[in-house]
Structures are given as structure tokens and as C-alpha cells.
Amino acid sequence: MSQVLENARGGCVLAGICSVLEAIDRVCPVYHSGPGCCMQTTAAEQGQSGHKSACFVSGVSAPSSNMLEKEVVFGGIDKLKTTIQGAIDIIDADSYFVLTGCTAGIIGDDIVSVTDEFQQQGHNVYPIETPGFTGDSNLGYEVVWNTMIDQVIQEDVPKEENLVNIFGIVPYHDPFWSGNLEEISRIFTALGLKVNTFFTGHQGMDTVRTCSAAALNIIVNPWLFKGPAEKFEKKFGVPSLRIPGLPIGATDTTKFVWQVAEALNLDKEMVQKFVESEEDYVYSYLAQSIGVVSWKRFAVVADASNAVGLTRYLANDFSFTPVLVVISEPIFRTEDKERILNQIQSLEYARPPKVVFTADQYEINRALYDEEDDITLIIGSSNDREAALEKDVQFILASFPMNERLVFNRTYAGYRGSLTFTEDLYDNL
């Protein structure tokens, strides 16, 4: 690694891969790794995401070859075959994905030849040759979808003009992923669309296999999924629409709805009636809270998508003043940083805040402390609570890692999620 981070937010690429796979109904990961990887990769993501974890198979219950010194010296292929067969015999999954830990990656075990044998026997067993040392958990999201595109998703599936795929919201790495996907699905279902979220409503591998039928891929993230989106369009002919940040509140959600409506040529009158109804629902509640909360100067510490959404909602819809925004995940491409900066700094009712890109907790704390007494509200993760306590300012736990609250389908996204966020804002005075 080129940089050492204090309190890195997330795990290795293997942790990201497992969290994504385990969020899909009836999918079983099979580790070809050392004995500690199952527990550690789960703890790195699911263990810090609002205290919920995969209910089909996860953590120490996931099958693993548990490679030791013998396998390092002589290879672990035979042990892997036994492990896969045991998983098939015991776990009634739809699909099994064989994952390489660092040990298997270093010694070069050929897992593709093993999975080919099981596929020839009629089993849905797929290889993912991406050892943990190759990147962080965000990369794991893209690795999974590249694997799906290359090995799982079917070609020549009849197109459905009203079907959309939602990408960019990462299971567990976003503690509110279930609720966020459910709110987005609710919105577009009301507009007559069929929505593939892949991770909610017991959608499983059948949904993945036929998702090439979609008319549009909607990427709700300012930077993730660039490579898979290009590959998806080239192989299946499905175009993508990128939404550069989680839409929170009436302003950005209405803009989001119209972007999708225009891309799919939806009936404008129908869309307008829906938007007016949803905005009325939100504003009728917000009107009841006028004057309850005093003006705040706030800082946000979160992944890029949530940082954009929270900042824009508080500044544009709630008229708070943004002072500092910390993007707490590694962003490398210049065009991605520019896209994020544009969303955060192009605000309607506020001067642009200072924006810091860093995943290092020491640098995050330094950015928060450097603002002296300017900040009266910090929105961040469990890692940032200490800074709020030292500065004696209001704190809201709203980003990963999240260790002090239980989250099922709570959401801050969309129209109705913004009301939940506002309630949390009022509840923590």
C-alpha cells in the first residue's frame, strides 16, 4: 500500500466482495483463504454497519478452506474442492462464489479450473480471483458486478421498456442501504417502473441473470461503477444515467425523478402530478417544524454520495450553513473529484464549504479541529463522535462506520427519508 491510514473506514477488497454477495438473497461465498478472513472481513463491513448482518450466510458461518502452512507449501486446490462440495451438500444456495484471500492469491492457486469442474456438474459455482491486498472494500462492489457481467448476466434477454437497474448504493458500506433502495424503489414503482435493486425484496440471482433486459441503469453515486457501467452498455446495450450523489429532500429528489423521466420518456403530466403530491407530503410536515431548530453551521464527514446528499439537503432545503465537508473514502480520478466538488459547491443558499478529501482519521480530526468554534453541528460516523464531544457541539451519527445504533430499513434518501433525517436532527439537540 502507498499510504498508511488511521482508522480506515472499511476493509479490504475481499470484505467488500463478501458484503455485496451476502446481501443478495440465497448466495453463498466460499473463501479460499486463511482461517481468519471470514470473521475479519465481516467485522470490517457488516460489523460496523448499524449492527445488522447477512441472514443467509455470513461471518464464521461462511465456508472456508482455512488454508494453513501445508496449503501454502503444497497448494490448496484439493482442500478447496472438498470445501466447495461440502458447501453444496450443506447449504441450499442458488449460487456459490469462490473468493481468493491473500494467501491463495500469493501462491497462485488456480480456482478457475476448480469452479469449471463444478459448473460441468451443473452447479452454479463462479470464481472471483481478487485477493484482499488488491484494494479496498469499494473496489469489491465493482469486482462483484464485473464478475456478474462476465459470467452470470444473460445476453439476448427480451427488453422491458419500464425496467430499471439501481447501482451505486453499496450494501453495508452505506448503513442505510436497505432503506435507501426501498425509498428509491417506492418512488419509481409509483411512476409505473419495475425496479431491480438486487438487494431488497428478496431479489436474488434470477434478478441478476435477467437484468440485461433493463431500459436504463441508474447509478446513484458520484464515482463508483464507471468500469462496470461501460462494460454493461457495451455487452448488453443498456445505457447508464449517473446521479452524482444520494438525492435527499424534495429539491434534489424532484430533480432526480425528472432526470430519469426524461431518459425514459415518461409521461410528463403523470410525473408532474407525482412530484407535486410528494413535495406536498414533505413540505406539509416541514411547515410544522418551522422555528423549532436554530440556525446551524455544520460539517459533514461521510462517503462521497452521502456527503453530497446531506450537504445539499441541509444547505438548499433547510438553509443551514455548510462549513466543512470531508469525503472520507479514497477518490483517485480527477474527474470524480471535480464532479463531487461541483455538487457540494454549487449550492442555492450558501457559500461553498471547505472540502477535504481524506480517508485518514488523523487528518479528518485535524480538519474538524482547525475550524475552531465555527462548527455547531457535526454529521459523521462513530469515528467522529469524539471530535464533536471535544468541541461540545451537536452530533448526528449518519455515516459508516456506525457502531452505536441499530439500523434496519431506516433511510435518509428521497422525499420521505429527508423527514426521517430531520427528525433525527431535532431529536439530538
PDB file of C-alpha atoms in Angstrom, residues 170-414:
ATOM      1  CA  VAL A 170     -23.184  -0.279  -1.572  1.00  0.00           C
ATOM      2  CA  PRO A 171     -24.633  -2.811   0.901  1.00  0.00           C
ATOM      3  CA  TYR A 172     -23.342  -2.368   4.461  1.00  0.00           C
ATOM      4  CA  HIS A 173     -20.764   0.243   3.440  1.00  0.00           C
ATOM      5  CA  ASP A 174     -23.799   2.507   3.464  1.00  0.00           C
ATOM      6  CA  PRO A 175     -25.550   1.701   6.781  1.00  0.00           C
ATOM      7  CA  PHE A 176     -28.864   2.899   5.299  1.00  0.00           C
ATOM      8  CA  TRP A 177     -28.578   0.879   2.093  1.00  0.00           C
ATOM      9  CA  SER A 178     -31.755  -1.167   2.573  1.00  0.00           C
ATOM     10  CA  GLY A 179     -33.970   1.818   3.319  1.00  0.00           C
ATOM     11  CA  ASN A 180     -32.349   3.953   0.618  1.00  0.00           C
ATOM     12  CA  LEU A 181     -33.012   1.316  -2.027  1.00  0.00           C
ATOM     13  CA  GLU A 182     -36.556   0.813  -0.767  1.00  0.00           C
ATOM     14  CA  GLU A 183     -37.326   4.547  -0.977  1.00  0.00           C
ATOM     15  CA  ILE A 184     -35.897   4.822  -4.496  1.00  0.00           C
ATOM     16  CA  SER A 185     -37.856   1.731  -5.499  1.00  0.00           C
ATOM     17  CA  ARG A 186     -41.033   3.191  -3.981  1.00  0.00           C
ATOM     18  CA  ILE A 187     -40.646   6.378  -5.998  1.00  0.00           C
ATOM     19  CA  PHE A 188     -40.146   4.702  -9.360  1.00  0.00           C
ATOM     20  CA  THR A 189     -42.684   1.968  -8.765  1.00  0.00           C
ATOM     21  CA  ALA A 190     -45.243   4.748  -8.246  1.00  0.00           C
ATOM     22  CA  LEU A 191     -44.263   6.030 -11.694  1.00  0.00           C
ATOM     23  CA  GLY A 192     -45.047   2.653 -13.263  1.00  0.00           C
ATOM     24  CA  LEU A 193     -41.496   1.316 -13.430  1.00  0.00           C
ATOM     25  CA  LYS A 194     -40.179  -2.074 -12.440  1.00  0.00           C
ATOM     26  CA  VAL A 195     -37.090  -1.652 -10.266  1.00  0.00           C
ATOM     27  CA  ASN A 196     -34.161  -4.027  -9.811  1.00  0.00           C
ATOM     28  CA  THR A 197     -32.422  -3.148  -6.560  1.00  0.00           C
ATOM     29  CA  PHE A 198     -30.796  -6.634  -6.367  1.00  0.00           C
ATOM     30  CA  PHE A 199     -30.501  -6.418  -2.566  1.00  0.00           C
ATOM     31  CA  THR A 200     -34.036  -5.821  -1.270  1.00  0.00           C
ATOM     32  CA  GLY A 201     -37.394  -7.563  -1.534  1.00  0.00           C
ATOM     33  CA  HIS A 202     -35.726 -10.994  -1.741  1.00  0.00           C
ATOM     34  CA  GLN A 203     -34.445 -10.216  -5.214  1.00  0.00           C
ATOM     35  CA  GLY A 204     -31.798 -12.809  -5.970  1.00  0.00           C
ATOM     36  CA  MET A 205     -29.713 -14.328  -8.708  1.00  0.00           C
ATOM     37  CA  ASP A 206     -32.659 -14.681 -11.087  1.00  0.00           C
ATOM     38  CA  THR A 207     -32.944 -10.899 -10.981  1.00  0.00           C
ATOM     39  CA  VAL A 208     -29.222 -10.573 -11.647  1.00  0.00           C
ATOM     40  CA  ARG A 209     -29.301 -13.031 -14.558  1.00  0.00           C
ATOM     41  CA  THR A 210     -32.060 -11.171 -16.399  1.00  0.00           C
ATOM     42  CA  CYS A 211     -31.160  -7.570 -15.537  1.00  0.00           C
ATOM     43  CA  SER A 212     -29.815  -7.055 -19.073  1.00  0.00           C
ATOM     44  CA  ALA A 213     -33.482  -6.587 -20.029  1.00  0.00           C
ATOM     45  CA  ALA A 214     -33.443  -3.141 -18.413  1.00  0.00           C
ATOM     46  CA  ALA A 215     -34.000   0.053 -20.345  1.00  0.00           C
ATOM     47  CA  LEU A 216     -31.706   2.068 -18.075  1.00  0.00           C
ATOM     48  CA  ASN A 217     -29.031   1.679 -15.413  1.00  0.00           C
ATOM     49  CA  ILE A 218     -29.359   4.351 -12.721  1.00  0.00           C
ATOM     50  CA  ILE A 219     -26.066   4.887 -10.871  1.00  0.00           C
ATOM     51  CA  VAL A 220     -26.682   6.670  -7.567  1.00  0.00           C
ATOM     52  CA  ASN A 221     -23.088   7.573  -6.782  1.00  0.00           C
ATOM     53  CA  PRO A 222     -20.708  10.316  -7.937  1.00  0.00           C
ATOM     54  CA  TRP A 223     -17.829   7.989  -8.797  1.00  0.00           C
ATOM     55  CA  LEU A 224     -18.416   4.243  -8.323  1.00  0.00           C
ATOM     56  CA  PHE A 225     -19.352   1.801 -11.113  1.00  0.00           C
ATOM     57  CA  LYS A 226     -17.657   3.605 -14.010  1.00  0.00           C
ATOM     58  CA  GLY A 227     -15.958   0.487 -15.443  1.00  0.00           C
ATOM     59  CA  PRO A 228     -18.905  -1.894 -14.961  1.00  0.00           C
ATOM     60  CA  ALA A 229     -21.299   0.675 -16.472  1.00  0.00           C
ATOM     61  CA  GLU A 230     -19.221   0.911 -19.641  1.00  0.00           C
ATOM     62  CA  LYS A 231     -18.911  -2.862 -19.852  1.00  0.00           C
ATOM     63  CA  PHE A 232     -22.647  -3.299 -19.224  1.00  0.00           C
ATOM     64  CA  GLU A 233     -23.572  -0.923 -22.033  1.00  0.00           C
ATOM     65  CA  LYS A 234     -21.094  -2.454 -24.471  1.00  0.00           C
ATOM     66  CA  LYS A 235     -22.195  -6.043 -23.797  1.00  0.00           C
ATOM     67  CA  PHE A 236     -25.935  -5.624 -23.220  1.00  0.00           C
ATOM     68  CA  GLY A 237     -26.768  -2.289 -24.796  1.00  0.00           C
ATOM     69  CA  VAL A 238     -28.154  -0.765 -21.592  1.00  0.00           C
ATOM     70  CA  PRO A 239     -27.293   2.956 -21.176  1.00  0.00           C
ATOM     71  CA  SER A 240     -26.480   4.497 -17.810  1.00  0.00           C
ATOM     72  CA  LEU A 241     -27.574   7.646 -16.030  1.00  0.00           C
ATOM     73  CA  ARG A 242     -25.311   8.818 -13.212  1.00  0.00           C
ATOM     74  CA  ILE A 243     -26.856  10.655 -10.271  1.00  0.00           C
ATOM     75  CA  PRO A 244     -23.825  12.331  -8.617  1.00  0.00           C
ATOM     76  CA  GLY A 245     -24.906  11.944  -5.007  1.00  0.00           C
ATOM     77  CA  LEU A 246     -27.699  10.448  -2.950  1.00  0.00           C
ATOM     78  CA  PRO A 247     -30.851  12.548  -3.514  1.00  0.00           C
ATOM     79  CA  ILE A 248     -32.145  13.758  -0.140  1.00  0.00           C
ATOM     80  CA  GLY A 249     -35.121  16.085   0.225  1.00  0.00           C
ATOM     81  CA  ALA A 250     -37.681  17.490  -2.177  1.00  0.00           C
ATOM     82  CA  THR A 251     -35.303  19.659  -4.228  1.00  0.00           C
ATOM     83  CA  ASP A 252     -32.767  17.022  -5.266  1.00  0.00           C
ATOM     84  CA  THR A 253     -35.247  14.140  -5.354  1.00  0.00           C
ATOM     85  CA  THR A 254     -37.532  16.004  -7.752  1.00  0.00           C
ATOM     86  CA  LYS A 255     -34.522  16.759  -9.944  1.00  0.00           C
ATOM     87  CA  PHE A 256     -33.602  13.058  -9.766  1.00  0.00           C
ATOM     88  CA  VAL A 257     -37.123  11.988 -10.773  1.00  0.00           C
ATOM     89  CA  TRP A 258     -37.168  14.318 -13.769  1.00  0.00           C
ATOM     90  CA  GLN A 259     -33.744  13.131 -14.956  1.00  0.00           C
ATOM     91  CA  VAL A 260     -34.968   9.530 -15.010  1.00  0.00           C
ATOM     92  CA  ALA A 261     -38.310  10.532 -16.513  1.00  0.00           C
ATOM     93  CA  GLU A 262     -36.593  12.329 -19.377  1.00  0.00           C
ATOM     94  CA  ALA A 263     -34.201   9.458 -20.001  1.00  0.00           C
ATOM     95  CA  LEU A 264     -37.137   7.025 -20.273  1.00  0.00           C
ATOM     96  CA  ASN A 265     -39.587   9.436 -21.954  1.00  0.00           C
ATOM     97  CA  LEU A 266     -42.175   9.022 -19.213  1.00  0.00           C
ATOM     98  CA  ASP A 267     -45.474  10.863 -19.423  1.00  0.00           C
ATOM     99  CA  LYS A 268     -44.768  14.405 -18.199  1.00  0.00           C
ATOM    100  CA  GLU A 269     -48.236  15.005 -16.806  1.00  0.00           C
ATOM    101  CA  MET A 270     -48.087  11.814 -14.745  1.00  0.00           C
ATOM    102  CA  VAL A 271     -44.630  12.713 -13.423  1.00  0.00           C
ATOM    103  CA  GLN A 272     -45.711  16.241 -12.559  1.00  0.00           C
ATOM    104  CA  LYS A 273     -48.708  15.008 -10.548  1.00  0.00           C
ATOM    105  CA  PHE A 274     -46.494  12.565  -8.663  1.00  0.00           C
ATOM    106  CA  VAL A 275     -43.861  15.199  -7.889  1.00  0.00           C
ATOM    107  CA  GLU A 276     -46.454  17.681  -6.665  1.00  0.00           C
ATOM    108  CA  SER A 277     -48.010  15.048  -4.413  1.00  0.00           C
ATOM    109  CA  GLU A 278     -44.655  14.028  -2.891  1.00  0.00           C
ATOM    110  CA  GLU A 279     -43.494  17.609  -2.393  1.00  0.00           C
ATOM    111  CA  ASP A 280     -46.772  18.490  -0.705  1.00  0.00           C
ATOM    112  CA  TYR A 281     -46.338  15.493   1.600  1.00  0.00           C
ATOM    113  CA  VAL A 282     -42.845  16.621   2.624  1.00  0.00           C
ATOM    114  CA  TYR A 283     -43.483  20.348   2.926  1.00  0.00           C
ATOM    115  CA  SER A 284     -46.692  19.888   4.919  1.00  0.00           C
ATOM    116  CA  TYR A 285     -44.614  18.193   7.609  1.00  0.00           C
ATOM    117  CA  LEU A 286     -41.650  20.571   7.431  1.00  0.00           C
ATOM    118  CA  ALA A 287     -44.026  23.502   7.829  1.00  0.00           C
ATOM    119  CA  GLN A 288     -44.951  22.153  11.247  1.00  0.00           C
ATOM    120  CA  SER A 289     -41.360  22.425  12.464  1.00  0.00           C
ATOM    121  CA  ILE A 290     -40.550  25.998  11.464  1.00  0.00           C
ATOM    122  CA  GLY A 291     -38.757  27.746  14.298  1.00  0.00           C
ATOM    123  CA  VAL A 292     -38.014  24.627  16.316  1.00  0.00           C
ATOM    124  CA  VAL A 293     -34.323  24.403  15.463  1.00  0.00           C
ATOM    125  CA  SER A 294     -31.962  27.329  15.490  1.00  0.00           C
ATOM    126  CA  TRP A 295     -29.615  28.060  12.619  1.00  0.00           C
ATOM    127  CA  LYS A 296     -26.613  25.727  12.441  1.00  0.00           C
ATOM    128  CA  ARG A 297     -23.145  25.866  10.916  1.00  0.00           C
ATOM    129  CA  PHE A 298     -22.374  22.269  10.039  1.00  0.00           C
ATOM    130  CA  ALA A 299     -19.671  19.846   8.973  1.00  0.00           C
ATOM    131  CA  VAL A 300     -20.256  16.528   7.201  1.00  0.00           C
ATOM    132  CA  VAL A 301     -17.867  13.563   7.320  1.00  0.00           C
ATOM    133  CA  ALA A 302     -19.070  10.769   5.033  1.00  0.00           C
ATOM    134  CA  ASP A 303     -18.540   8.834   1.834  1.00  0.00           C
ATOM    135  CA  ALA A 304     -18.920  10.939  -1.299  1.00  0.00           C
ATOM    136  CA  SER A 305     -22.514  10.044  -2.160  1.00  0.00           C
ATOM    137  CA  ASN A 306     -23.918  10.671   1.318  1.00  0.00           C
ATOM    138  CA  ALA A 307     -21.753  13.749   1.839  1.00  0.00           C
ATOM    139  CA  VAL A 308     -23.187  15.298  -1.314  1.00  0.00           C
ATOM    140  CA  GLY A 309     -26.771  14.418  -0.379  1.00  0.00           C
ATOM    141  CA  LEU A 310     -26.613  15.577   3.243  1.00  0.00           C
ATOM    142  CA  THR A 311     -24.809  18.813   2.429  1.00  0.00           C
ATOM    143  CA  ARG A 312     -27.170  19.785  -0.355  1.00  0.00           C
ATOM    144  CA  TYR A 313     -30.273  18.994   1.711  1.00  0.00           C
ATOM    145  CA  LEU A 314     -29.199  20.987   4.751  1.00  0.00           C
ATOM    146  CA  ALA A 315     -27.993  23.929   2.667  1.00  0.00           C
ATOM    147  CA  ASN A 316     -30.649  24.070  -0.053  1.00  0.00           C
ATOM    148  CA  ASP A 317     -33.771  22.800   1.709  1.00  0.00           C
ATOM    149  CA  PHE A 318     -33.051  23.654   5.336  1.00  0.00           C
ATOM    150  CA  SER A 319     -30.925  26.818   4.992  1.00  0.00           C
ATOM    151  CA  PHE A 320     -28.141  25.698   7.320  1.00  0.00           C
ATOM    152  CA  THR A 321     -24.616  26.921   6.575  1.00  0.00           C
ATOM    153  CA  PRO A 322     -22.068  24.341   5.379  1.00  0.00           C
ATOM    154  CA  VAL A 323     -18.619  24.997   6.789  1.00  0.00           C
ATOM    155  CA  LEU A 324     -16.691  21.789   6.096  1.00  0.00           C
ATOM    156  CA  VAL A 325     -17.266  18.615   4.066  1.00  0.00           C
ATOM    157  CA  VAL A 326     -14.845  15.702   4.432  1.00  0.00           C
ATOM    158  CA  ILE A 327     -15.018  12.968   1.795  1.00  0.00           C
ATOM    159  CA  SER A 328     -13.882  10.011   3.884  1.00  0.00           C
ATOM    160  CA  GLU A 329     -13.101   7.469   1.164  1.00  0.00           C
ATOM    161  CA  PRO A 330     -10.209   7.269  -1.322  1.00  0.00           C
ATOM    162  CA  ILE A 331     -11.056   9.133  -4.551  1.00  0.00           C
ATOM    163  CA  PHE A 332      -8.328   8.960  -7.181  1.00  0.00           C
ATOM    164  CA  ARG A 333      -9.688  10.114 -10.552  1.00  0.00           C
ATOM    165  CA  THR A 334      -9.562  13.872 -11.137  1.00  0.00           C
ATOM    166  CA  GLU A 335     -12.901  13.899 -12.959  1.00  0.00           C
ATOM    167  CA  ASP A 336     -14.566  12.222  -9.980  1.00  0.00           C
ATOM    168  CA  LYS A 337     -13.234  14.827  -7.562  1.00  0.00           C
ATOM    169  CA  GLU A 338     -14.406  17.599  -9.857  1.00  0.00           C
ATOM    170  CA  ARG A 339     -17.885  16.068 -10.066  1.00  0.00           C
ATOM    171  CA  ILE A 340     -18.097  15.829  -6.276  1.00  0.00           C
ATOM    172  CA  LEU A 341     -16.807  19.380  -5.785  1.00  0.00           C
ATOM    173  CA  ASN A 342     -19.341  20.716  -8.257  1.00  0.00           C
ATOM    174  CA  GLN A 343     -22.227  19.091  -6.379  1.00  0.00           C
ATOM    175  CA  ILE A 344     -21.051  20.323  -2.988  1.00  0.00           C
ATOM    176  CA  GLN A 345     -20.050  23.825  -4.004  1.00  0.00           C
ATOM    177  CA  SER A 346     -22.942  24.627  -6.380  1.00  0.00           C
ATOM    178  CA  LEU A 347     -25.459  25.434  -3.663  1.00  0.00           C
ATOM    179  CA  GLU A 348     -28.517  27.683  -3.821  1.00  0.00           C
ATOM    180  CA  TYR A 349     -28.469  29.412  -0.432  1.00  0.00           C
ATOM    181  CA  ALA A 350     -24.962  29.199   0.959  1.00  0.00           C
ATOM    182  CA  ARG A 351     -21.326  29.957   0.303  1.00  0.00           C
ATOM    183  CA  PRO A 352     -19.364  26.862  -0.740  1.00  0.00           C
ATOM    184  CA  PRO A 353     -17.881  24.955   2.193  1.00  0.00           C
ATOM    185  CA  LYS A 354     -14.301  23.855   2.526  1.00  0.00           C
ATOM    186  CA  VAL A 355     -13.951  20.360   1.022  1.00  0.00           C
ATOM    187  CA  VAL A 356     -11.298  17.894   2.174  1.00  0.00           C
ATOM    188  CA  PHE A 357     -10.602  14.524   0.562  1.00  0.00           C
ATOM    189  CA  THR A 358      -9.045  12.147   3.098  1.00  0.00           C
ATOM    190  CA  ALA A 359      -9.705   8.686   4.492  1.00  0.00           C
ATOM    191  CA  ASP A 360      -7.230   9.129   7.355  1.00  0.00           C
ATOM    192  CA  GLN A 361      -8.810   9.720  10.778  1.00  0.00           C
ATOM    193  CA  TYR A 362      -5.938  11.884  11.984  1.00  0.00           C
ATOM    194  CA  GLU A 363      -6.414  14.235   9.026  1.00  0.00           C
ATOM    195  CA  ILE A 364     -10.201  14.183   9.453  1.00  0.00           C
ATOM    196  CA  ASN A 365      -9.867  15.191  13.113  1.00  0.00           C
ATOM    197  CA  ARG A 366      -7.379  17.884  12.232  1.00  0.00           C
ATOM    198  CA  ALA A 367      -9.798  19.330   9.662  1.00  0.00           C
ATOM    199  CA  LEU A 368     -12.599  19.361  12.242  1.00  0.00           C
ATOM    200  CA  TYR A 369     -10.439  20.915  14.975  1.00  0.00           C
ATOM    201  CA  ASP A 370      -8.976  23.537  12.630  1.00  0.00           C
ATOM    202  CA  GLU A 371     -12.424  25.088  12.216  1.00  0.00           C
ATOM    203  CA  GLU A 372     -12.172  26.262  15.838  1.00  0.00           C
ATOM    204  CA  ASP A 373     -15.615  27.298  17.138  1.00  0.00           C
ATOM    205  CA  ASP A 374     -17.151  27.820  13.710  1.00  0.00           C
ATOM    206  CA  ILE A 375     -18.999  24.486  13.619  1.00  0.00           C
ATOM    207  CA  THR A 376     -22.111  23.930  15.745  1.00  0.00           C
ATOM    208  CA  LEU A 377     -23.195  20.604  14.192  1.00  0.00           C
ATOM    209  CA  ILE A 378     -21.147  17.597  13.033  1.00  0.00           C
ATOM    210  CA  ILE A 379     -22.723  14.849  10.932  1.00  0.00           C
ATOM    211  CA  GLY A 380     -20.433  11.859  10.736  1.00  0.00           C
ATOM    212  CA  SER A 381     -19.539   8.344  11.787  1.00  0.00           C
ATOM    213  CA  SER A 382     -18.758   6.663  15.084  1.00  0.00           C
ATOM    214  CA  ASN A 383     -15.140   7.665  14.486  1.00  0.00           C
ATOM    215  CA  ASP A 384     -16.097  11.353  14.558  1.00  0.00           C
ATOM    216  CA  ARG A 385     -18.115  11.435  17.776  1.00  0.00           C
ATOM    217  CA  GLU A 386     -15.022  12.191  19.855  1.00  0.00           C
ATOM    218  CA  ALA A 387     -14.322  15.354  17.884  1.00  0.00           C
ATOM    219  CA  ALA A 388     -17.911  16.527  18.452  1.00  0.00           C
ATOM    220  CA  LEU A 389     -17.587  15.849  22.188  1.00  0.00           C
ATOM    221  CA  GLU A 390     -14.316  17.753  22.426  1.00  0.00           C
ATOM    222  CA  LYS A 391     -15.783  20.697  20.523  1.00  0.00           C
ATOM    223  CA  ASP A 392     -19.010  20.426  22.583  1.00  0.00           C
ATOM    224  CA  VAL A 393     -21.279  20.613  19.532  1.00  0.00           C
ATOM    225  CA  GLN A 394     -24.319  18.686  18.345  1.00  0.00           C
ATOM    226  CA  PHE A 395     -23.521  15.364  16.656  1.00  0.00           C
ATOM    227  CA  ILE A 396     -25.592  13.102  14.399  1.00  0.00           C
ATOM    228  CA  LEU A 397     -24.439   9.568  13.590  1.00  0.00           C
ATOM    229  CA  ALA A 398     -25.222   9.228   9.889  1.00  0.00           C
ATOM    230  CA  SER A 399     -22.315   7.582   8.048  1.00  0.00           C
ATOM    231  CA  PHE A 400     -20.099   4.496   8.025  1.00  0.00           C
ATOM    232  CA  PRO A 401     -18.748   3.139  10.349  1.00  0.00           C
ATOM    233  CA  MET A 402     -21.813   3.122  12.574  1.00  0.00           C
ATOM    234  CA  ASN A 403     -21.478   1.270  15.878  1.00  0.00           C
ATOM    235  CA  GLU A 404     -23.940   2.975  18.250  1.00  0.00           C
ATOM    236  CA  ARG A 405     -27.291   2.428  16.593  1.00  0.00           C
ATOM    237  CA  LEU A 406     -29.345  -0.386  15.097  1.00  0.00           C
ATOM    238  CA  VAL A 407     -30.445   0.191  11.506  1.00  0.00           C
ATOM    239  CA  PHE A 408     -32.913  -1.985   9.593  1.00  0.00           C
ATOM    240  CA  ASN A 409     -34.584  -0.072   6.761  1.00  0.00           C
ATOM    241  CA  ARG A 410     -34.138   3.466   8.040  1.00  0.00           C
ATOM    242  CA  THR A 411     -33.424   5.889   5.217  1.00  0.00           C
ATOM    243  CA  TYR A 412     -32.410   9.481   4.644  1.00  0.00           C
ATOM    244  CA  ALA A 413     -32.893   9.219   0.871  1.00  0.00           C
ATOM    245  CA  GLY A 414     -35.641  10.628  -1.275  1.00  0.00           C
TER     246      GLY A 414
END
